[in-house]
Amino acid sequence: EAFTRTAKQNQKLTIAGVRFTLSSKLTKEQVVKIKQALKKGAVQSELSKKFKISEMQISRIARGQSWAYIKV
């Protein structure tokens, strides 16, 4: 009973307060490319189309709300 979890709960892992999702649409390498492009002034809407993710997700990466542990 202590190990009963939903499928959604099984996909999430928290380590040292950082939440990881096991079913990410992006790889670490793609996030590094996105962060580098953002530093160079890339337009968020263009990055979202290139990587096939929402503009909101690009915005979260830019603000450090998602993938904050990856530094560039």
Short mmCIF file of C-alpha atoms in Angstrom, two decimals:
data_model
loop_
_atom_site.label_atom_id
_atom_site.label_comp_id
_atom_site.label_asym_id
_atom_site.label_seq_id
_atom_site.Cartn_x
_atom_site.Cartn_y
_atom_site.Cartn_z
CA GLU A 1 0.00 0.00 0.00
CA ALA A 2 2.87 2.40 0.71
CA PHE A 3 4.10 1.97 -2.87
CA THR A 4 0.77 2.56 -4.60
CA ARG A 5 1.20 5.40 -7.08
CA THR A 6 -0.49 6.58 -10.22
CA ALA A 7 1.27 6.41 -13.58
CA LYS A 8 1.65 10.18 -13.47
CA GLN A 9 3.35 10.03 -10.08
CA ASN A 10 5.72 7.34 -11.34
CA GLN A 11 6.86 9.64 -14.16
CA LYS A 12 8.00 12.35 -11.74
CA LEU A 13 11.09 12.28 -9.58
CA THR A 14 12.29 14.90 -7.15
CA ILE A 15 15.95 15.13 -6.18
CA ALA A 16 17.15 17.88 -3.86
CA GLY A 17 14.04 19.92 -4.56
CA VAL A 18 14.42 19.72 -8.36
CA ARG A 19 11.55 18.03 -10.14
CA PHE A 20 12.47 15.75 -13.02
CA THR A 21 10.02 14.31 -15.51
CA LEU A 22 10.99 11.01 -17.06
CA SER A 23 9.04 11.63 -20.25
CA SER A 24 10.58 14.92 -21.42
CA LYS A 25 10.16 16.09 -25.01
CA LEU A 26 13.64 17.63 -24.90
CA THR A 27 17.08 16.19 -24.36
CA LYS A 28 19.71 17.92 -22.25
CA GLU A 29 21.63 18.71 -25.45
CA GLN A 30 18.57 20.43 -26.95
CA VAL A 31 18.10 22.51 -23.79
CA VAL A 32 21.73 23.62 -23.95
CA LYS A 33 21.17 24.70 -27.58
CA ILE A 34 18.01 26.57 -26.61
CA LYS A 35 19.75 28.36 -23.72
CA GLN A 36 22.69 29.29 -25.94
CA ALA A 37 20.35 30.61 -28.61
CA LEU A 38 18.43 32.64 -26.04
CA LYS A 39 21.69 34.18 -24.79
CA LYS A 40 22.45 35.25 -28.37
CA GLY A 41 19.03 36.92 -28.66
CA ALA A 42 17.02 34.28 -30.51
CA VAL A 43 13.26 34.81 -30.75
CA GLN A 44 11.33 32.48 -28.45
CA SER A 45 8.56 31.80 -31.00
CA GLU A 46 11.13 30.68 -33.57
CA LEU A 47 12.79 28.36 -31.05
CA SER A 48 9.44 26.84 -30.13
CA LYS A 49 8.78 25.98 -33.78
CA LYS A 50 12.29 24.63 -34.31
CA PHE A 51 12.13 22.32 -31.29
CA LYS A 52 8.40 21.57 -31.61
CA ILE A 53 7.49 22.71 -28.11
CA SER A 54 5.25 25.50 -26.85
CA GLU A 55 6.35 29.11 -26.52
CA MET A 56 5.42 28.81 -22.84
CA GLN A 57 7.98 26.03 -22.39
CA ILE A 58 10.67 28.15 -24.08
CA SER A 59 9.71 31.00 -21.76
CA ARG A 60 10.01 28.73 -18.72
CA ILE A 61 13.48 27.64 -19.85
CA ALA A 62 14.48 31.29 -20.40
CA ARG A 63 13.28 32.28 -16.90
CA GLY A 64 14.89 29.28 -15.21
CA GLN A 65 11.61 27.66 -14.18
CA SER A 66 12.35 24.59 -16.28
CA TRP A 67 15.71 22.87 -16.73
CA ALA A 68 17.28 25.27 -14.19
CA TYR A 69 20.02 22.78 -13.30
CA ILE A 70 21.50 23.04 -16.81
CA LYS A 71 23.93 25.94 -16.94
CA VAL A 72 25.42 27.47 -20.08
#
